[in-house]
XYZ file of C-alpha atoms in Angstrom:
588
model
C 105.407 129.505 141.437
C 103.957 132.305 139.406
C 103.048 131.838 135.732
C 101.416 133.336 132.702
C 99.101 131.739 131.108
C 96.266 132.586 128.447
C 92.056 132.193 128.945
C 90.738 130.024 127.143
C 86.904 129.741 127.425
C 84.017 126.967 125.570
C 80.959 128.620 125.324
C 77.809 126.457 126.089
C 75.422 128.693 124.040
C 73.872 132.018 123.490
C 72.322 131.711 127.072
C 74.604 128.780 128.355
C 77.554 129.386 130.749
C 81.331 129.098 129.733
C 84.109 126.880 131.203
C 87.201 128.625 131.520
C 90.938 126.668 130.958
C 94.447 128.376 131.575
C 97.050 127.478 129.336
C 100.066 128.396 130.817
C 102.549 130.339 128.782
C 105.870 130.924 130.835
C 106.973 130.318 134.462
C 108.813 133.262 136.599
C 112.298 131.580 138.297
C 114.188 134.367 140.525
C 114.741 137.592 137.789
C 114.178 135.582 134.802
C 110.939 134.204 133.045
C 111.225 130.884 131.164
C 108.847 129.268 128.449
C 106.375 125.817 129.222
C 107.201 123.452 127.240
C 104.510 121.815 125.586
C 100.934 122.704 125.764
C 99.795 121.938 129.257
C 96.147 123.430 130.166
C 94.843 122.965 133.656
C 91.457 123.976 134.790
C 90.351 127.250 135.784
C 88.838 128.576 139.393
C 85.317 130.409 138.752
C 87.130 133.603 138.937
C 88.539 133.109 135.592
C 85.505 133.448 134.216
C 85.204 137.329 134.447
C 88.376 137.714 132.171
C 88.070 137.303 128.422
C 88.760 134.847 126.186
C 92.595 135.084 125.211
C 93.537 137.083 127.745
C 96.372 137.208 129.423
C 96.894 136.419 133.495
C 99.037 136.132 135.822
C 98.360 132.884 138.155
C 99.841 131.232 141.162
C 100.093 127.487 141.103
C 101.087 124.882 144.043
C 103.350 122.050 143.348
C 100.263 119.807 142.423
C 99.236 122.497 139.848
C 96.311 124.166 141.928
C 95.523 127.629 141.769
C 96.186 129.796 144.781
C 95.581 133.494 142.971
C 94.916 134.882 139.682
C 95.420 138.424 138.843
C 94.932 140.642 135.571
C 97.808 140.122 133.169
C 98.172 143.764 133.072
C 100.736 143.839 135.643
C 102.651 141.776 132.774
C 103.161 145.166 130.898
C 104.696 146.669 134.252
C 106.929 143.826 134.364
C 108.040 143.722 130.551
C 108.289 147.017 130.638
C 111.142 146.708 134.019
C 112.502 144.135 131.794
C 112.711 146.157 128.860
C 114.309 149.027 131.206
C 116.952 146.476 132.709
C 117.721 144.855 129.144
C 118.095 148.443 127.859
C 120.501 149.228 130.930
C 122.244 145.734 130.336
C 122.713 146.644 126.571
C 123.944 150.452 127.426
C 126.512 148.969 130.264
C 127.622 146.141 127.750
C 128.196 149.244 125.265
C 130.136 151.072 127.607
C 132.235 147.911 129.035
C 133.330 147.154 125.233
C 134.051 151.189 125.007
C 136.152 150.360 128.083
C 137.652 147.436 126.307
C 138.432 148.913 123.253
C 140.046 152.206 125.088
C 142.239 149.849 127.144
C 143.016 148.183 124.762
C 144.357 151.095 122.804
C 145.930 152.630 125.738
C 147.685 148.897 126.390
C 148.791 149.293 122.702
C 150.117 152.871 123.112
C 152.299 151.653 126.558
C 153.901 148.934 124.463
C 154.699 151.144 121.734
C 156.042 153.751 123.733
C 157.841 151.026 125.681
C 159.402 150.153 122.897
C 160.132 153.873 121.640
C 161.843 154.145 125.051
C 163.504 151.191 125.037
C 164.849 151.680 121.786
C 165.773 155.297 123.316
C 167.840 154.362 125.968
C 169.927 151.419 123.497
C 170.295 154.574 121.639
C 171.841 156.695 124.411
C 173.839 153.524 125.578
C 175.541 153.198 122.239
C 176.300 157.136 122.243
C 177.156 156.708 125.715
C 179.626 154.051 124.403
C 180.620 156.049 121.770
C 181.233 159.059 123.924
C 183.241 156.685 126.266
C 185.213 155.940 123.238
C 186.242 159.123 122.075
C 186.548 160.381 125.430
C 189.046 157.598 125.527
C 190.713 158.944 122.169
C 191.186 162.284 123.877
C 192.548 160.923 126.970
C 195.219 159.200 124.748
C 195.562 162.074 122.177
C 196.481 164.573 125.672
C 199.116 161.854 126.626
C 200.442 161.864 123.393
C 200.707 165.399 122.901
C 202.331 165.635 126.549
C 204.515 163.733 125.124
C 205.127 165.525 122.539
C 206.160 168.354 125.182
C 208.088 166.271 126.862
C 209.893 165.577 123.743
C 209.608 169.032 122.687
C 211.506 170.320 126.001
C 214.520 167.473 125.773
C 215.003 168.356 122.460
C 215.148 172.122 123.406
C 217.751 170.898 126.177
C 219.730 168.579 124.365
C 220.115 171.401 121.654
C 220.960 174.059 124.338
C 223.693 171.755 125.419
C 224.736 171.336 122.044
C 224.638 175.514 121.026
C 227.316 175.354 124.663
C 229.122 172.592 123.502
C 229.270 174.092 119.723
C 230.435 177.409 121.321
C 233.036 175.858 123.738
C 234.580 174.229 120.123
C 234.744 177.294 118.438
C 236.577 178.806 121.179
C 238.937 175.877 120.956
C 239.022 175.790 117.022
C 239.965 179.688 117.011
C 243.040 178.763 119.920
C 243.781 176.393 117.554
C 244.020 178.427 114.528
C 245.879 181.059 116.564
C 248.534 178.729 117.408
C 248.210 177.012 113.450
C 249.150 180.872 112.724
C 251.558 180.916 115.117
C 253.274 178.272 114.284
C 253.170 179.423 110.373
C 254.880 182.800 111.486
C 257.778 180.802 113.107
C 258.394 177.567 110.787
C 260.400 176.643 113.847
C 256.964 176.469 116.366
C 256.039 172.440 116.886
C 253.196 171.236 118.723
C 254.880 168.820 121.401
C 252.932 165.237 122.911
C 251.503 167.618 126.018
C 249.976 169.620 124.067
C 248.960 167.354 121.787
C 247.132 164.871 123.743
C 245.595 168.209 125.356
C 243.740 169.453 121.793
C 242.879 165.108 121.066
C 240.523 165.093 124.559
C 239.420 168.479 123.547
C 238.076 166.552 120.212
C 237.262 163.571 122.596
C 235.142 165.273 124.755
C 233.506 167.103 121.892
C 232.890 164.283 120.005
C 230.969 163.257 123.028
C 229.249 165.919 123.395
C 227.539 166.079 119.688
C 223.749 165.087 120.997
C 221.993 161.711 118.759
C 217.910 162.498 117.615
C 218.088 159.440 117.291
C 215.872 157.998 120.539
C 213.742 161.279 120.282
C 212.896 160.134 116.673
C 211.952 157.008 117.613
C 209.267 158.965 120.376
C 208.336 161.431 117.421
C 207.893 158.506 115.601
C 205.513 156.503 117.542
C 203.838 159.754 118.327
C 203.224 160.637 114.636
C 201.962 156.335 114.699
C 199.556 156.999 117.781
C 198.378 160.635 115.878
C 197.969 158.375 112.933
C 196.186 155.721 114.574
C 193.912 158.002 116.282
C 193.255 159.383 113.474
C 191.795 156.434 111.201
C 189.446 155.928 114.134
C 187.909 159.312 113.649
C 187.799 158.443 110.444
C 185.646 155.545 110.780
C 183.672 157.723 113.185
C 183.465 160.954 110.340
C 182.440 158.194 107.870
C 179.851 156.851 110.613
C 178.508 160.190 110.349
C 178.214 160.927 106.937
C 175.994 157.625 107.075
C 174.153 158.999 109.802
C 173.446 162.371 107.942
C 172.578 160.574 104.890
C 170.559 158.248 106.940
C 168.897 161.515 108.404
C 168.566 162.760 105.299
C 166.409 159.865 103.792
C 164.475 159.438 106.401
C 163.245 163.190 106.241
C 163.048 162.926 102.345
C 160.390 159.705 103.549
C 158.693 161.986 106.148
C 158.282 165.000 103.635
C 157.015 162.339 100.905
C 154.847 161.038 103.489
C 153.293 164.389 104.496
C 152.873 164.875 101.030
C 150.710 162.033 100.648
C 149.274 162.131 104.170
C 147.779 165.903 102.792
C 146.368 164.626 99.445
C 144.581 161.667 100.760
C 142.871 164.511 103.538
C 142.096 166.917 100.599
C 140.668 163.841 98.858
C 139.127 162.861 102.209
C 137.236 166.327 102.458
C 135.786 165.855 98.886
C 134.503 162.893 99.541
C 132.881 163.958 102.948
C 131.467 167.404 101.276
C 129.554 165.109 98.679
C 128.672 162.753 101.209
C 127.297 165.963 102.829
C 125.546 166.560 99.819
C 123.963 163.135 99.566
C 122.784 163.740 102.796
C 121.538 167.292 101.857
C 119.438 165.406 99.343
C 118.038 162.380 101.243
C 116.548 165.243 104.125
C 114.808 166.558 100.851
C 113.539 163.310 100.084
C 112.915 162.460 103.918
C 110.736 165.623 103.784
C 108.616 164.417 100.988
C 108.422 161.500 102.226
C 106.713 163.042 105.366
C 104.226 165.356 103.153
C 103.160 162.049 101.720
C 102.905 160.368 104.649
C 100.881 163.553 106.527
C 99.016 163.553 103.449
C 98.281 159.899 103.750
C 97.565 159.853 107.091
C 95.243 162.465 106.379
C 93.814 160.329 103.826
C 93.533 157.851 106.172
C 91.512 159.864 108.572
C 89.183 160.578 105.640
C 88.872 157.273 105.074
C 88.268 156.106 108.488
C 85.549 158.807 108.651
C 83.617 157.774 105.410
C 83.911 154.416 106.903
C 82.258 155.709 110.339
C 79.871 158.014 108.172
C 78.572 154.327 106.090
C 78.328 152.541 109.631
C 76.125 155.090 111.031
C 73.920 154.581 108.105
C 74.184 150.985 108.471
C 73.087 151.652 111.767
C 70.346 153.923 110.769
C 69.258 151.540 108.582
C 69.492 148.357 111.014
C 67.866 150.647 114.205
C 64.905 152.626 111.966
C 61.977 150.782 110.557
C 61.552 154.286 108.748
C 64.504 153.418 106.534
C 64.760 151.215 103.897
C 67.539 149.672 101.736
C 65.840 149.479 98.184
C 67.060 145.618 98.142
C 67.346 144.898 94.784
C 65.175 141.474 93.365
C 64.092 140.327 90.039
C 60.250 140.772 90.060
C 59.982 139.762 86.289
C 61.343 136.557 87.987
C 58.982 136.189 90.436
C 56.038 137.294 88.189
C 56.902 134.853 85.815
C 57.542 131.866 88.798
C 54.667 129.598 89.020
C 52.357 130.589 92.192
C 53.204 127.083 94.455
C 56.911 127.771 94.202
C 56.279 131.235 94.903
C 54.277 130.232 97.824
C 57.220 128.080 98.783
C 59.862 130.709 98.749
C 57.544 132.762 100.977
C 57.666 130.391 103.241
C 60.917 129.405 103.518
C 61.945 133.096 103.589
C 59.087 133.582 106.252
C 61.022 130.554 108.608
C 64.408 132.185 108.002
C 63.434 135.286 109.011
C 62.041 134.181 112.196
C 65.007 132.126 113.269
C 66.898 135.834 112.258
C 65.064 137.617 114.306
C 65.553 135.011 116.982
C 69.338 135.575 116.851
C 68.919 138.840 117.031
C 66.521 138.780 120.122
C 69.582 136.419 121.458
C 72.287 138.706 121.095
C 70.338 141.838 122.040
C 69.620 139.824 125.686
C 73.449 138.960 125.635
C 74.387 142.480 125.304
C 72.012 143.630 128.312
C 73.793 140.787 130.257
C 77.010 142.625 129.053
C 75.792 145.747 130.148
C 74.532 144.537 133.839
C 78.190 142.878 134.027
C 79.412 146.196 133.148
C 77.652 148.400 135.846
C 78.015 145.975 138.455
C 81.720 146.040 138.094
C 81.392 150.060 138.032
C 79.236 150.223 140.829
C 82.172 147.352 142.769
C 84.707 150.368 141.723
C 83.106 152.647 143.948
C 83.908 150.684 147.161
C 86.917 148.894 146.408
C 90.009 150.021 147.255
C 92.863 151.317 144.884
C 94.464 147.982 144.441
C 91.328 145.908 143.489
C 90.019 149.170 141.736
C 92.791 148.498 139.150
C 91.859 145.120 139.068
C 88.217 145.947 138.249
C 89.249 148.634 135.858
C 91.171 145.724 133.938
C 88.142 143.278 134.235
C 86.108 146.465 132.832
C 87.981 147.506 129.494
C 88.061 143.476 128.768
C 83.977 143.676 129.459
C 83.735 146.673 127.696
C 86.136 144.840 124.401
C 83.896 141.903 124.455
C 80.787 144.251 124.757
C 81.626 146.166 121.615
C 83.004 143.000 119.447
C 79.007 141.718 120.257
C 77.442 144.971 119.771
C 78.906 145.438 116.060
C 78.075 141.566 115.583
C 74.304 142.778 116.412
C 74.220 145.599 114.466
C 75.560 143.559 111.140
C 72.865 140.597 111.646
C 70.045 143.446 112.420
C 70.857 144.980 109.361
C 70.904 141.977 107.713
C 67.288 141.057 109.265
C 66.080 144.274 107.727
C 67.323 143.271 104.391
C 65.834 140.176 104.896
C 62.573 142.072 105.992
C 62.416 144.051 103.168
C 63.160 140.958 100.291
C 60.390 139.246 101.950
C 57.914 142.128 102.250
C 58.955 142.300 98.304
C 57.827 138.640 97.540
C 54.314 138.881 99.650
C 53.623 141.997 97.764
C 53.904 140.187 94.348
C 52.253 136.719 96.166
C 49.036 138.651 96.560
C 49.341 140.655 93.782
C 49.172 137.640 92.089
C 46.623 135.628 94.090
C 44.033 138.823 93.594
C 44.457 140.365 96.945
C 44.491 143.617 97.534
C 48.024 145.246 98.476
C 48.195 147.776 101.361
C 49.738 150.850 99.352
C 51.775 153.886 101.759
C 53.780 151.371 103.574
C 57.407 151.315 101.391
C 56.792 154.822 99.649
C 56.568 156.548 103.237
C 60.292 155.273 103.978
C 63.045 157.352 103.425
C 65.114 155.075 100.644
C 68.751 155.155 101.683
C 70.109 152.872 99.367
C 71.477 155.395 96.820
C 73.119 157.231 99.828
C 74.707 154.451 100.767
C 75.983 153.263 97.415
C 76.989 157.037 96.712
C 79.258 156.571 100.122
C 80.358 153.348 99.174
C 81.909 154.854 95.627
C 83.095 157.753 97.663
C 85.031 155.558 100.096
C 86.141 152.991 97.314
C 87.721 155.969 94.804
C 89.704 157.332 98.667
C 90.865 153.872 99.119
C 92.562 153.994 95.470
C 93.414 156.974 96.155
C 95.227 155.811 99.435
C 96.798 152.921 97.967
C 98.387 154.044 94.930
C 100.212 157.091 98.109
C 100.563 154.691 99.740
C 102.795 152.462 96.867
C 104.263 155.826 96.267
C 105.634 156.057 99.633
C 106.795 152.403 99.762
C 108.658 153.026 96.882
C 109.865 156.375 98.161
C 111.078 154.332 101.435
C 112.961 151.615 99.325
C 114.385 154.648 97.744
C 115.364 156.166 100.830
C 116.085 152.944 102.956
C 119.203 152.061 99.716
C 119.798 155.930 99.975
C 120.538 155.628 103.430
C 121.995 152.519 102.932
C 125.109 154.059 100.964
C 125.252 156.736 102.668
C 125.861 154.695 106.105
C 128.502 152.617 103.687
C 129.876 155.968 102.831
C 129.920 157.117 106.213
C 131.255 153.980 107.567
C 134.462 154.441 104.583
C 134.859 158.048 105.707
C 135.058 156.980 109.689
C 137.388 154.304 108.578
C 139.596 156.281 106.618
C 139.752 159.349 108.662
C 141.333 156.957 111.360
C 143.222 155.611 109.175
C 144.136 159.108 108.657
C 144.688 160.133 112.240
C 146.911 156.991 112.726
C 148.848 158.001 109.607
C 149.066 161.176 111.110
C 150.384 159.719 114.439
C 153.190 157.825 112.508
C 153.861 160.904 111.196
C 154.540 162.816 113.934
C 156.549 159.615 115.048
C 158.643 159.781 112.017
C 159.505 163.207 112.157
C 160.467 163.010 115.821
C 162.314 160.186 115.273
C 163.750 162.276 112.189
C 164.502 165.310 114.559
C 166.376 162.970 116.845
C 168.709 161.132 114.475
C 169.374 165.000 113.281
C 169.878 165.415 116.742
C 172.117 162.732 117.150
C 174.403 163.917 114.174
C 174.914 166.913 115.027
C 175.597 165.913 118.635
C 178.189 163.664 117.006
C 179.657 166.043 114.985
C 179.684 168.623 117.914
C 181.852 165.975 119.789
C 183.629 164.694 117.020
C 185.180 168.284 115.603
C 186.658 169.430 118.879
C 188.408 165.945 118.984
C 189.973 166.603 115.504
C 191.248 169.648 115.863
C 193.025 168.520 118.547
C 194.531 165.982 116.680
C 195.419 168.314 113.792
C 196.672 170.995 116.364
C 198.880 167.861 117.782
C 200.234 166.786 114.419
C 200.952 170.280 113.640
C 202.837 170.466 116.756
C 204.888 167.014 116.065
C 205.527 168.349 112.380
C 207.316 171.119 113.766
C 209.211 168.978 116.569
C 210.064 166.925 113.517
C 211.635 169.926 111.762
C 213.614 170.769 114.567
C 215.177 167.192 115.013
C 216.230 167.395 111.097
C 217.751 170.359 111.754
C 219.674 169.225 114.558
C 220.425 165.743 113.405
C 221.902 168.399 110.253
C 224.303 170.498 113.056
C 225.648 167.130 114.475
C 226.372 165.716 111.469
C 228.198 169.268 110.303
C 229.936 169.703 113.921
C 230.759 165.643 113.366
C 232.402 166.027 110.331
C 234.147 169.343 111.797
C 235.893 167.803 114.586
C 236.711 165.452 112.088
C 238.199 167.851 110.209
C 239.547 169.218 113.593
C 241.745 166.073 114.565
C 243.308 165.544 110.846
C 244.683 168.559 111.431
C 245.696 168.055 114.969
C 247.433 164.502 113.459
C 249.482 166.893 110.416
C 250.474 169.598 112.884
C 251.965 166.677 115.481
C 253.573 165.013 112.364
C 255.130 168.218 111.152
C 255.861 168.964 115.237
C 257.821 165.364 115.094
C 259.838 166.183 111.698
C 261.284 169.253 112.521
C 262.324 167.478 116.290
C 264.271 165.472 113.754
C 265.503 167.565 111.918
């Protein structure tokens, strides 16, 4: 199983060997890598040993925890890097699958509610298809009653044909009658006998007969002008169904104009607020470029900086690697003037054994840096015949060389500097030693080195007033970041409102444009209703107008019979006097 784990080396001295430990880290299982619990350490092969302490490798381990291979840890930054890549793929294809979601999911939401809309649709057209079925119903009946009406119309234009004949055919007879009345006037002695008396009586019989009755044609006007009247209260219901229709039209377009009213305020309001939020933004580029001037600026200070530093280190250096250089170390020789000659002596001496176990640290670490250096060009000169995949290897093994190599080289040059410090403060207290015991001083020495003490302090001033300098730019552009970070803070809130309510917008819009469709079709449905609805009624009116007239005509009948009634009435009380007066004058 393959596993990271970390170098962990115990030196045995300046010229000892090292003992190399792995700790192991995390453990690869299929794709995925898994932390070790604990701290578990196991021993390191020899080959460990060429790798750094704290570095990283990858190793190999059987099931007994033995080491089969160990390799550079560097392929770890191919592999976090792959698992950066994938994690960055996983993240972008999560992204897109909740895009997905969220778009179905809107789309599932826009089915349903047009689902509904149709559904809703089709009751509508079923109830207008009822309605329709209704009054298509109504107009069935209103055509049966107005053929009845003709029907009607043409007995009643029969029956009073008959009765213009049978009127006719009694005038004849009345003006026979009157002839003979005169004739019988001229003569006094005329007389009607029983013949022709019965004769004239079946004359009035048969007229009498023949005087037509309205009445069962009233009784069919009647129930016509009932069925007209019935048919007529249900249009009414459906002209007042209307008229709540229109007025329900109506509202709802008042509500859709009031809500486009609205709708275009809280845009216009919208579009203020995004042209200052474009402002704001306007603003925090300004800042964002100052920010960057600073930041150039500091980064240039930084540079500066870095290069003093360099510039003081290569005097250090000077200093440490020249014995023609010295550091004007700064003692009290009133002090040691004053110090009683044994302890001086004693000092001396103490700084004499000091400096020699100095200088043997430094004679140490100057033969551990040529070791470094062998290590270095034997690995370099290994490069040169290895193939590509161990040269990578080696080049790994190399820069870790070369990193140790440098963290021990800078160690050296800050105790050799040191030592020469330490060379000079002693130098100083021999000097006043045999000043003081009477011996002679050897002059030339000190006054031939080139003093670089006030050069260095001079740097160090230099370096401290850049690093003030630095810092206080440096709290500048913190602050200038807070500033910008809550900046960009409300604007994102800002932006974030102005998202939300521009789709609150757009779905205000949408219901909208849903309203005034369904505005457009309940207009659309009244005037569909009123289209059917009108032809209907003046049907009905044309009908009633019709059975008005037939009603008319039946008065004026009913008025003839009644007259031609009351005639032949008239008719056979005649009749009656002339056979009485035909019967006296028999008798007489």
């Amino acid at each position: 199983m393959l596993y990271l784990a970390e170098v962990q080396k115990k030196s045995g001295g300046v010229f000892g060997g090292s003992k190399a430990d792995l700790k192991l880290l995390a453990c690869q299982r299929g794709e995925q890598w898994s932390p070790v619990p604990g701290d578990e350490v196991i021993p390191a092969p020899e080959e460990a040993n060429k790798f750094g302490d704290g570095g990283l490798v990858l190793v190999e381990l059987t099931s007994n925890r033995q080491v089969q291979r160990i390799e550079s840890g560097r392929q770890l930054v191919g592999i976090l890097q792959n698992y950066s890549r994938q994690q960055e793929k996983y993240k972008t294809k999560e992204e897109e699958i909740e895009q997905w979601k969220e778009s179905l999911t809107y789309q599932a939401q826009e089915l349903n509610r047009r689902e509904m809309e149709i559904q809703a649709r089709q009751e509508q057209l079923e109830q207008m298809e009822d309605e329709f079925e209704r009054l298509e119903q109504q107009r069935q009946e209103i055509n049966s009653a107005r053929e009845e009406a003709e029907r009607l119309r043409e007995e009643i234009d029969r029956n009073r044909r008959e009765l213009e004949g049978a009127w006719e055919h009694l005038r004849g007879e009345m003006r026979r009658l009157e002839e003979r009345q005169s004739q019988v006037q001229q003569t006094k002695a005329a007389a009607l006998d029983e013949h022709q008396a019965a004769q004239i009586q079946e004359i009035l019989n048969n007229l009498s007969g023949a005087i037509a009755s309205p009445e069962p044609v009233l009784e069919q006007l009647n129930f016509a002008f009932e069925t007209v009247a019935a048919q007529q209260a249900v249009l009414d219901q459906h002209w007042q169904q209307l008229e709540q229709k229109r007025g329900a039209a109506s509202q709802q377009q008042a509500d859709v104009d009031r809500s486009a009213a609205k709708i275009q305020e809280r845009w216009a309001n919208w579009q203020q607020a995004q042209d200052s939020l474009m402002t704001r933004r306007s603003e925090l580029k300004g800042l964002q470029n100052t920010l960057a001037t600073k930041q150039e600026y500091a980064q240039s200070l930084s540079l500066a900086l870095r290069s003093q530093n360099d510039l003081i280190q290569e005097v250090q250096r000077l200093v440490a690697m020249s014995t023609d250089v010295k550091l004007s170390a700064q003692i009290d020789i009133a002090a040691l003037e004053r110090m009683p000659v044994g302890d001086l002596q004693a000092i001396v001496l103490n700084r004499q054994q000091e400096l020699e176990k100095a200088k043997r640290f430094v004679s140490d670490q100057e033969e551990e840096l040529k070791l470094r250096q062998q290590a270095i060009d034997e690995l370099q000169q290994q490069i040169q015949k290895a193939s590509e995949q161990e040269r990578q290897q080696l080049q790994g093994d190399i820069s870790d060389e070369q990193d140790s190599y440098q963290m021990l080289e800078e160690s050296y040059m800050g105790c050799l500097r040191t030592l020469r410090e330490r060379e000079e403060i002693f130098t100083q207290h021999v000097k006043v030693l045999r000043r003081r015991q009477g011996q002679e001083d050897e002059e030339g020495g000190d006054n031939q080195k080139i003093d670089l003490g006030p050069v260095l302090r001079q740097l160090e001033t230099m370096r401290q007033q850049q690093a003030e300098q630095l810092q206080k730019l440096e709290r500048e552009i913190d602050q200038m970041r807070s500033s910008i970070q809550q900046a960009q803070g409300m604007i994102d809130h800002q932006a974030q409102e102005q998202e939300h309510q521009r789709q609150e917008l757009k779905q205000l819009d949408q219901n909208l444009q849903s309203q005034r469709a369904a505005a457009a079709e309940l207009w659309g449905r009244v005037r569909v209703y009123e289209e059917m609805l009108q032809p209907v009624q003046d049907k009905l009116n044309e009908l009633r107008q019709k059975l008005e007239a037939t009603s008319g005509t039946l008065n004026h009948i009913q008025e003839v019979g009644n007259y031609q009634s009351w005639a032949v009435g008239e008719m056979g009380g005649i009749l009656m006097s002339l056979t009485n007066q035909a019967k006296q004058l028999a008798a007489s």
